[in-house]
PDB file of C-alpha atoms in Angstrom:
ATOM      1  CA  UNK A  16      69.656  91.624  87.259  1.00 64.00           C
ATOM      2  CA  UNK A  17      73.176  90.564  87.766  1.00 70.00           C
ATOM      3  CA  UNK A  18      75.473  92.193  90.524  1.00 93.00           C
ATOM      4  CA  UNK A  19      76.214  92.621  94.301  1.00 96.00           C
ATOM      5  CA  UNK A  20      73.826  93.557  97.254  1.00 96.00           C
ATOM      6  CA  UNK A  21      75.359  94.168 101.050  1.00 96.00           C
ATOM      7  CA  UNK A  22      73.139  94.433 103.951  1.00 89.00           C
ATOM      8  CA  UNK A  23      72.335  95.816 105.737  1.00 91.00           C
ATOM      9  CA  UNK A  24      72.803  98.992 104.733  1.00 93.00           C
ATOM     10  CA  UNK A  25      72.923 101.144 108.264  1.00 95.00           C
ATOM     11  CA  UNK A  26      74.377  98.976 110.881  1.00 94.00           C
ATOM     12  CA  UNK A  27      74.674 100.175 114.747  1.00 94.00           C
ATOM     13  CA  UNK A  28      76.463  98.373 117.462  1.00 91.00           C
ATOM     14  CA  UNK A  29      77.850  98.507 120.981  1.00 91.00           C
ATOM     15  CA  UNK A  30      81.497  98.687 121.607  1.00 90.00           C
ATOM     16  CA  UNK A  31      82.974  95.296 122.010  1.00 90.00           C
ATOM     17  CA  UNK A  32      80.338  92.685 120.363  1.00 91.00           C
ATOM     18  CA  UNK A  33      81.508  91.401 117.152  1.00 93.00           C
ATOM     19  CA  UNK A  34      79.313  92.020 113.678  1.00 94.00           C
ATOM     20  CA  UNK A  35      79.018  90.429 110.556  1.00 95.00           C
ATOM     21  CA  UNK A  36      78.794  92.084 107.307  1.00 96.00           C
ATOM     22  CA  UNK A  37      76.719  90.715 104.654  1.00 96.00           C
ATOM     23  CA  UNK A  38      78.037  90.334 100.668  1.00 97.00           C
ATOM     24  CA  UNK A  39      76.582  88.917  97.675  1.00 97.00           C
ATOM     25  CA  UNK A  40      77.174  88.527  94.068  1.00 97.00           C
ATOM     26  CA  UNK A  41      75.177  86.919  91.119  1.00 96.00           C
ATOM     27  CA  UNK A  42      77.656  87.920  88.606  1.00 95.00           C
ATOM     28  CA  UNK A  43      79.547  84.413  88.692  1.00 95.00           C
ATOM     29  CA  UNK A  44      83.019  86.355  89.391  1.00 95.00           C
ATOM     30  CA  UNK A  45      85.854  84.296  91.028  1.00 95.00           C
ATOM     31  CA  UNK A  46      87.434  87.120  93.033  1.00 96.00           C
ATOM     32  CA  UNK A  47      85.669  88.626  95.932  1.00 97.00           C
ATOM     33  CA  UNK A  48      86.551  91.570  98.256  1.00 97.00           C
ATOM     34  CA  UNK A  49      86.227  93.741 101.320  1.00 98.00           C
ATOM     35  CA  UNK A  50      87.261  97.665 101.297  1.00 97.00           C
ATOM     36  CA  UNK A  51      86.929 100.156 104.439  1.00 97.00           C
ATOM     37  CA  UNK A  52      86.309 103.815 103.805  1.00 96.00           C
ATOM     38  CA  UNK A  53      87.109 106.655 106.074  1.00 93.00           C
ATOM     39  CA  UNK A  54      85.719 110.179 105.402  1.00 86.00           C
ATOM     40  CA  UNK A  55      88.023 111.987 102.603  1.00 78.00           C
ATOM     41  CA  UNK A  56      89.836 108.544 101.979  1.00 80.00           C
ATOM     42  CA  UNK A  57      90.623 106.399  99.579  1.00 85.00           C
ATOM     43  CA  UNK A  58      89.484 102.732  99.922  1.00 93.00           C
ATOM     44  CA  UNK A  59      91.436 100.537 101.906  1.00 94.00           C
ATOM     45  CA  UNK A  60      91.746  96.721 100.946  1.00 95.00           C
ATOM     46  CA  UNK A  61      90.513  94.609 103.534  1.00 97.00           C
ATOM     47  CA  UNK A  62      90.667  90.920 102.614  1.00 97.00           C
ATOM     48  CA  UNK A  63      90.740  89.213  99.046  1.00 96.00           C
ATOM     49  CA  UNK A  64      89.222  86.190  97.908  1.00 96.00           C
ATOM     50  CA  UNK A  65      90.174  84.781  94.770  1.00 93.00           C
ATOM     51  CA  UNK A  66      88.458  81.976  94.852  1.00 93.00           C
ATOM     52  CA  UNK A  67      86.166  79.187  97.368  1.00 94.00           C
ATOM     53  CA  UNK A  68      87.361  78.738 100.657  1.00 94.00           C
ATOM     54  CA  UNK A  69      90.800  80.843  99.615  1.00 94.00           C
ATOM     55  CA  UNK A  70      91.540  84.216 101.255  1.00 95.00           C
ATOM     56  CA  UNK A  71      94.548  86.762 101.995  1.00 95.00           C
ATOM     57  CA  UNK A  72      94.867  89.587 104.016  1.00 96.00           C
ATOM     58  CA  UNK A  73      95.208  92.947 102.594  1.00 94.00           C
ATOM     59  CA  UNK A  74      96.551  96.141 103.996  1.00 91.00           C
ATOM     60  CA  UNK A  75      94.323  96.424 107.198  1.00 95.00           C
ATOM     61  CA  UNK A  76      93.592  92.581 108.160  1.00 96.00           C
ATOM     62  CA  UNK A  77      93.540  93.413 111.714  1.00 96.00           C
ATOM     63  CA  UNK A  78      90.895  93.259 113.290  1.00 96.00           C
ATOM     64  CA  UNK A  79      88.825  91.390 111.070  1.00 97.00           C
ATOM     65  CA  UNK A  80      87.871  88.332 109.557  1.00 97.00           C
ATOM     66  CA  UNK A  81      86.379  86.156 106.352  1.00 98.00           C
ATOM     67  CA  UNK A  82      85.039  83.610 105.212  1.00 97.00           C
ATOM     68  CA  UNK A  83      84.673  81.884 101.464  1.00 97.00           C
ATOM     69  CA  UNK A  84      82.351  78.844 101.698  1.00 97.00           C
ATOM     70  CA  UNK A  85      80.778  79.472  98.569  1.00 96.00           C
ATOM     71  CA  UNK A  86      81.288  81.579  95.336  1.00 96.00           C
ATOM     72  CA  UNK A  87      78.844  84.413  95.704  1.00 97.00           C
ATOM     73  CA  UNK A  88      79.203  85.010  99.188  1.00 97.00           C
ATOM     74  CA  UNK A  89      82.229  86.953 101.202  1.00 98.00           C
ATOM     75  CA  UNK A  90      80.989  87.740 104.886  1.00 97.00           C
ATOM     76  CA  UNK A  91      82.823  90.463 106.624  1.00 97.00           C
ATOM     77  CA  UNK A  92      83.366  89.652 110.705  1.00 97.00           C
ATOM     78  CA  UNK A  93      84.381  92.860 112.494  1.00 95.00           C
ATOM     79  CA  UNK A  94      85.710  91.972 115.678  1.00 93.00           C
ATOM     80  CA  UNK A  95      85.921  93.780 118.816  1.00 88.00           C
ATOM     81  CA  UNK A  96      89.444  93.300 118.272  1.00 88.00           C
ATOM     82  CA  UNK A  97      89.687  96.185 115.830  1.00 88.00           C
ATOM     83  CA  UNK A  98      89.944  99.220 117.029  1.00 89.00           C
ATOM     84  CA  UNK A  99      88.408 102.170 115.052  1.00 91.00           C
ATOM     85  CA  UNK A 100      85.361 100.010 113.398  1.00 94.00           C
ATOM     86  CA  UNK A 101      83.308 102.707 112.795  1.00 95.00           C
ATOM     87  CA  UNK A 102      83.623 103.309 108.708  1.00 96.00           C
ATOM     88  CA  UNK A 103      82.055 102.680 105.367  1.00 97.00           C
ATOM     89  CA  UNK A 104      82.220  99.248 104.231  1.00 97.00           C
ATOM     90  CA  UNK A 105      82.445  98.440 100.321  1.00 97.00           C
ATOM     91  CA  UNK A 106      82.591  94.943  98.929  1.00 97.00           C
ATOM     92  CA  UNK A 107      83.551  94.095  95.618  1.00 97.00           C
ATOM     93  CA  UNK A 108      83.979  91.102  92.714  1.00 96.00           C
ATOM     94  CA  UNK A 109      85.953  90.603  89.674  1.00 95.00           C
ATOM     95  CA  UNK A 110      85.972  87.971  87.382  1.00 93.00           C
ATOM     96  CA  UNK A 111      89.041  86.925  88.766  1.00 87.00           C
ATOM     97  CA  UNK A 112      91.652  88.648  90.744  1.00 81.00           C
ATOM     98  CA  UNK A 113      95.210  87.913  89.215  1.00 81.00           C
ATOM     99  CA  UNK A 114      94.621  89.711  85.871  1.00 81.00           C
ATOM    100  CA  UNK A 115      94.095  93.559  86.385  1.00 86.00           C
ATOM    101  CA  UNK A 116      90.206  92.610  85.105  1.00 91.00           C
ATOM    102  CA  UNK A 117      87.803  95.923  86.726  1.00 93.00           C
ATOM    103  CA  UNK A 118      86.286  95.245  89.786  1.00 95.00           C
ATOM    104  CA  UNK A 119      82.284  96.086  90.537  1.00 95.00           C
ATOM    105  CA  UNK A 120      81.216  97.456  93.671  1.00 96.00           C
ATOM    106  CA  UNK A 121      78.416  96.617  96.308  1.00 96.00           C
ATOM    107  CA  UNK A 122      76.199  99.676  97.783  1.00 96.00           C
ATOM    108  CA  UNK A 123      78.109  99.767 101.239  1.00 96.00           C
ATOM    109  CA  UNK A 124      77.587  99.174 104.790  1.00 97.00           C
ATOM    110  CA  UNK A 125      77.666 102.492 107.586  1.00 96.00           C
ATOM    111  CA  UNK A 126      78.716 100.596 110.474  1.00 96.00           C
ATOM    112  CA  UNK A 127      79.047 102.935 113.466  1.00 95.00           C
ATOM    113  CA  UNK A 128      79.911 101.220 116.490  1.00 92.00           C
ATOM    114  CA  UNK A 129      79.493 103.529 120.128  1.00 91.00           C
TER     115      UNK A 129
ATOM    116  CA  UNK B   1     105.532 100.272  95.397  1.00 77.00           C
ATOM    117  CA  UNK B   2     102.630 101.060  93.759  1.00 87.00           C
ATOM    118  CA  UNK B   3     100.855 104.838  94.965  1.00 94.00           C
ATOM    119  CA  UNK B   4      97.887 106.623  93.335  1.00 96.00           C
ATOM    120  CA  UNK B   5      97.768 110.418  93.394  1.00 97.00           C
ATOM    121  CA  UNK B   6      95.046 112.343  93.085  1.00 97.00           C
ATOM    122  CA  UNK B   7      96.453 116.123  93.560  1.00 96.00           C
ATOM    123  CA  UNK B   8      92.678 118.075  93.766  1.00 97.00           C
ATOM    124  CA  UNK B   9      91.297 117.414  96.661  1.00 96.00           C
ATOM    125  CA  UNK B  10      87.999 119.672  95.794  1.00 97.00           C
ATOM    126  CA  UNK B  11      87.069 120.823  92.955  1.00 97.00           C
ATOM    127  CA  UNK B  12      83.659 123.188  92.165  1.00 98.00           C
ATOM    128  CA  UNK B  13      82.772 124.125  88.630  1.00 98.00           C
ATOM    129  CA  UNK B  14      79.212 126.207  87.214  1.00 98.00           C
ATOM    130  CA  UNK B  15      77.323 123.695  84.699  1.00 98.00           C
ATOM    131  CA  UNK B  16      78.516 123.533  81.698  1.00 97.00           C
ATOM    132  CA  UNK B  17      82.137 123.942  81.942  1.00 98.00           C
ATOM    133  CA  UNK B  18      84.852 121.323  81.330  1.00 98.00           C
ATOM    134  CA  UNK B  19      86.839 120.005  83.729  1.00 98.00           C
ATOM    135  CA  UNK B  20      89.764 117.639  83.932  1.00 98.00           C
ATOM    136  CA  UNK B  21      90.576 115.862  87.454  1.00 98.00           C
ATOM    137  CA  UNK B  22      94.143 114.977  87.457  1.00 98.00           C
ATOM    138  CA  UNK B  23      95.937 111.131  88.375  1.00 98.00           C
ATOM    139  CA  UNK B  24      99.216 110.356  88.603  1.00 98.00           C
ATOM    140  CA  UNK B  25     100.542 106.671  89.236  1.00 98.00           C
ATOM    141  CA  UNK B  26     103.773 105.123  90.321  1.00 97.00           C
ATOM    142  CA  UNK B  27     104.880 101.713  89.385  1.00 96.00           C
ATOM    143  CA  UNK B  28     107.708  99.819  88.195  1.00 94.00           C
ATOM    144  CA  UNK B  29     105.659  96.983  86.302  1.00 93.00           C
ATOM    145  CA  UNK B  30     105.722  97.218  82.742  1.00 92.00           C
ATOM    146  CA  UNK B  31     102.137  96.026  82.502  1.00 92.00           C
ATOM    147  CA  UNK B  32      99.746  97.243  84.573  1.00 95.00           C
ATOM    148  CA  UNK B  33      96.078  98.902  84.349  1.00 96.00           C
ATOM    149  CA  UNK B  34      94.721 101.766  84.973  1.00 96.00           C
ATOM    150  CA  UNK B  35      91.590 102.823  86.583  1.00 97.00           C
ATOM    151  CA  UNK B  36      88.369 105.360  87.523  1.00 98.00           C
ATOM    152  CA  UNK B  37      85.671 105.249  89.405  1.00 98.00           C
ATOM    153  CA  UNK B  38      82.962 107.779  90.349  1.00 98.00           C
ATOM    154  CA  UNK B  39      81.273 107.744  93.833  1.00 96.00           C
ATOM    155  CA  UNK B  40      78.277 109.402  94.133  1.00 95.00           C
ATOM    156  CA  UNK B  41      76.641 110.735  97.687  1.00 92.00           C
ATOM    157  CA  UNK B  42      74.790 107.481  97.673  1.00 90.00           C
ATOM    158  CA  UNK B  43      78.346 105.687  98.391  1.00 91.00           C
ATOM    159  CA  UNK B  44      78.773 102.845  95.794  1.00 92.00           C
ATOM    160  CA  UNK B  45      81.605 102.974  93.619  1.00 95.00           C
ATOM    161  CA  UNK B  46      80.998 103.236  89.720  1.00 96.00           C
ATOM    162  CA  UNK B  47      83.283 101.864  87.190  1.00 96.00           C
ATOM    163  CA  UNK B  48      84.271 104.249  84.482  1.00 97.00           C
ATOM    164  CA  UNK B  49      86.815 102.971  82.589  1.00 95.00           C
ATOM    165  CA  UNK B  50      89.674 100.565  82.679  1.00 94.00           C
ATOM    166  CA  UNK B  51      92.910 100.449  80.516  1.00 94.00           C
ATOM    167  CA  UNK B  52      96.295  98.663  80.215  1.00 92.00           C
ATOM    168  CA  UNK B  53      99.272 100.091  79.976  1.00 94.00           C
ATOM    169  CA  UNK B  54     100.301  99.240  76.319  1.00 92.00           C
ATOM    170  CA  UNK B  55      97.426 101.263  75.226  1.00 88.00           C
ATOM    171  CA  UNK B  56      98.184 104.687  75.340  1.00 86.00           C
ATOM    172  CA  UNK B  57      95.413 105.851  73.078  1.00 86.00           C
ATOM    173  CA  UNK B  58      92.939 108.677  74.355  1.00 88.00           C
ATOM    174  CA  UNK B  59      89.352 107.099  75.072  1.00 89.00           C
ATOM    175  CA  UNK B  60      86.293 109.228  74.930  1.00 90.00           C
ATOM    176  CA  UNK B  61      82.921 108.473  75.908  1.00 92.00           C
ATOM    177  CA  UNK B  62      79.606 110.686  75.674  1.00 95.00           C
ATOM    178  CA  UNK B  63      81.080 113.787  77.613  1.00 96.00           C
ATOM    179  CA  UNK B  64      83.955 111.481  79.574  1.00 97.00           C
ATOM    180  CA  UNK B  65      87.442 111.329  78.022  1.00 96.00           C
ATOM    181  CA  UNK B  66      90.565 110.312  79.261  1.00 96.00           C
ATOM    182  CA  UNK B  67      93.966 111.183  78.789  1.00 96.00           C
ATOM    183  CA  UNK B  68      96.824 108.291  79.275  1.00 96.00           C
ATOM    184  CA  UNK B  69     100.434 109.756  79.147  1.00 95.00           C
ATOM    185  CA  UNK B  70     103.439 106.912  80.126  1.00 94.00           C
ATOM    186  CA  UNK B  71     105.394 109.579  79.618  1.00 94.00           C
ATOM    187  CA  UNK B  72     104.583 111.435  82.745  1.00 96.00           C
ATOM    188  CA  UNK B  73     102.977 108.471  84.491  1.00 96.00           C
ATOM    189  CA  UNK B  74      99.108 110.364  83.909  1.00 97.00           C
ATOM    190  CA  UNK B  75      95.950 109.310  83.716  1.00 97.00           C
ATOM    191  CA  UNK B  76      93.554 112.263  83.986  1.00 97.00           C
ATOM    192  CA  UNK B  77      90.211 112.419  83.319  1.00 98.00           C
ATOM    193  CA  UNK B  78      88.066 115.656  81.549  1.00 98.00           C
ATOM    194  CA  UNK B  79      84.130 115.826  81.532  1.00 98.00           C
ATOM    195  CA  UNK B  80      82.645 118.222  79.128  1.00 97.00           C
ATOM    196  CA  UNK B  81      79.968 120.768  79.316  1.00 97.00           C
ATOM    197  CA  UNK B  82      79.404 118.984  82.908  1.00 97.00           C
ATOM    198  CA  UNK B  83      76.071 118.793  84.540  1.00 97.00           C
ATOM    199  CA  UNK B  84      74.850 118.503  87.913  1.00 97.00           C
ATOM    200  CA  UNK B  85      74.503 114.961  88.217  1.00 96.00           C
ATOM    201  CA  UNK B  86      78.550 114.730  87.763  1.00 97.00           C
ATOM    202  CA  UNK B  87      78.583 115.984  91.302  1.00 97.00           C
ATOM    203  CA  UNK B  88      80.794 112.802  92.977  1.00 97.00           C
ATOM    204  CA  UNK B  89      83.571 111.799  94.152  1.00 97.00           C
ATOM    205  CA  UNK B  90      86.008 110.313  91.421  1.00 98.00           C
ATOM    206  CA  UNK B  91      88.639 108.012  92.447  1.00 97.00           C
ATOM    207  CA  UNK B  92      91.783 106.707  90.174  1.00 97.00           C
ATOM    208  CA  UNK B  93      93.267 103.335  91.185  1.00 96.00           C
ATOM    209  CA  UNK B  94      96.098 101.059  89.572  1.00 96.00           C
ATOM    210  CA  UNK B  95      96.465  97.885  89.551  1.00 95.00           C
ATOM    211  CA  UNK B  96     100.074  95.749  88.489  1.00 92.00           C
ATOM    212  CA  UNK B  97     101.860  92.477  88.927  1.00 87.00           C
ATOM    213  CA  UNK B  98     103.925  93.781  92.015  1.00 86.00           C
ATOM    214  CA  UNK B  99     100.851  94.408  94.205  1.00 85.00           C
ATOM    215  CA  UNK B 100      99.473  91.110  93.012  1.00 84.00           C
ATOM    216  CA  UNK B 101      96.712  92.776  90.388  1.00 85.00           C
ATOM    217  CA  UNK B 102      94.732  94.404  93.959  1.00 90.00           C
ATOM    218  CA  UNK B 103      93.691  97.812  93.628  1.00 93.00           C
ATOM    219  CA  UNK B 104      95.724 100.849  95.182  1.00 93.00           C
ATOM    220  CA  UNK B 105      93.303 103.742  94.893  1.00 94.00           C
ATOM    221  CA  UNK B 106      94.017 107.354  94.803  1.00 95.00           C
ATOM    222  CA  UNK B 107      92.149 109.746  97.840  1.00 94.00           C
ATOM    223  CA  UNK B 108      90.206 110.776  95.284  1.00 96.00           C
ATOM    224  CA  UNK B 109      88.638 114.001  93.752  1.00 97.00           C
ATOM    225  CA  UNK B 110      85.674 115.776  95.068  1.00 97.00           C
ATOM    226  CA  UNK B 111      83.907 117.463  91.905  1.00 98.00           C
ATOM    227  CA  UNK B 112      81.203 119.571  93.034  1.00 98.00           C
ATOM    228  CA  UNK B 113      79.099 120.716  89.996  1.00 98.00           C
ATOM    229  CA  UNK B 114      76.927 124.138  90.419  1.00 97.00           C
ATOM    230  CA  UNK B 115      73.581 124.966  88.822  1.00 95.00           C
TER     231      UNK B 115
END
């Protein structure tokens, strides 16, 4: 079966250490990104990949970090430089990202940092 | 710049009754593509049903339909004789040249569906 998986799916840490967020995708898309949720949001776009080792920073960069090293993978870094990490995590691929094409979600990361 | 709204915060409806969740967009592309999503409590994100913006004709599918108007910048979405397992979150989200084809995504509409 073709699509994305994120792990894990609860994640707990202490204030200050850094954490990486896991996202895959067998769906051979180009275009590759990270959204935060707050409660009674919207998404919020992260980073963007649209394609190996190519990234940009979206509307809430800070904070956090990516990587591209190969197609189907797009770890997530939360630093301890960002300041309210606690949130939903969604990741997300398209088949590429310049074209308005839909994009396919990921089941999510809880990350709750105290 | 591109915005998403999403109007109903909450709505709650008894099965079986029809219900439209409302999306407006603002953009000044002439091409750009619309959006919705559904969210159920388990958290991933759904994709319901994409369209561009030179096709303004009405889409139905099953019980969803959707209602593009350019003329007052809408995109809202209607379920019929809705059911329990509608209960979700829906989201609208745009997507056009100017913001570089990401996603802007409306705060969405809780639809809360009772037995």
């Amino acid at each position: 079966d073709g699509g994305i998986t994120q792990s894990p799916k609860y994640l707990f840490r202490k204030e200050g250490q850094n954490v990486t967020l896991s996202c895959e995708q067998n769906l051979n898309h180009d275009a590759m990104y990270w959204y935060r949720q707050d409660p009674g949001q919207g998404l919020r776009l992260i980073y963007y990949s649209q394609i190996v080792n190519d990234f940009q920073k979206g509307d809430i960069a800070e904070g956090y970090s990516v990587s591209r090293e190969k197609k189907e993978s797009f770890p997530l870094t939360v630093t301890s430089a960002q300041k309210n990490p606690t949130a939903f995590y969604l990741c997300a691929s398209s088949i590429d990202g310049t074209s308005g094409y839909e994009q396919y979600f990921g089941p999510g990361t809880r990350l709750t940092v105290t | 710049a591109q915005k998403v709204t999403q109007a109903q915060t909450e709505i709650s409806v008894v099965e079986k009754e029809d219900v439209t969740l409302d999306c407006v967009y603002e953009t000044r592309d002439t091409t750009y593509y619309l959006f919705w999503y559904k969210q159920p409590p388990s958290g991933e994100l759904v994709f319901l049903i994409r369209r561009n913006s030179f096709d303004e004709q009405n889409e139905i599918s099953g019980r969803y339909s959707w209602n593009f108007q350019k003329s007052t910048s809408s995109f809202n979405f209607t379920i019929t004789a809705s059911q329990v397992v509608d209960s979700a979150v829906y989201f609208c989200a745009l997507s056009d040249r100017a913001g570089s084809y990401q996603l802007t995504f409306g705060k969405g509409t809780k639809l809360s569906v009772i037995p």
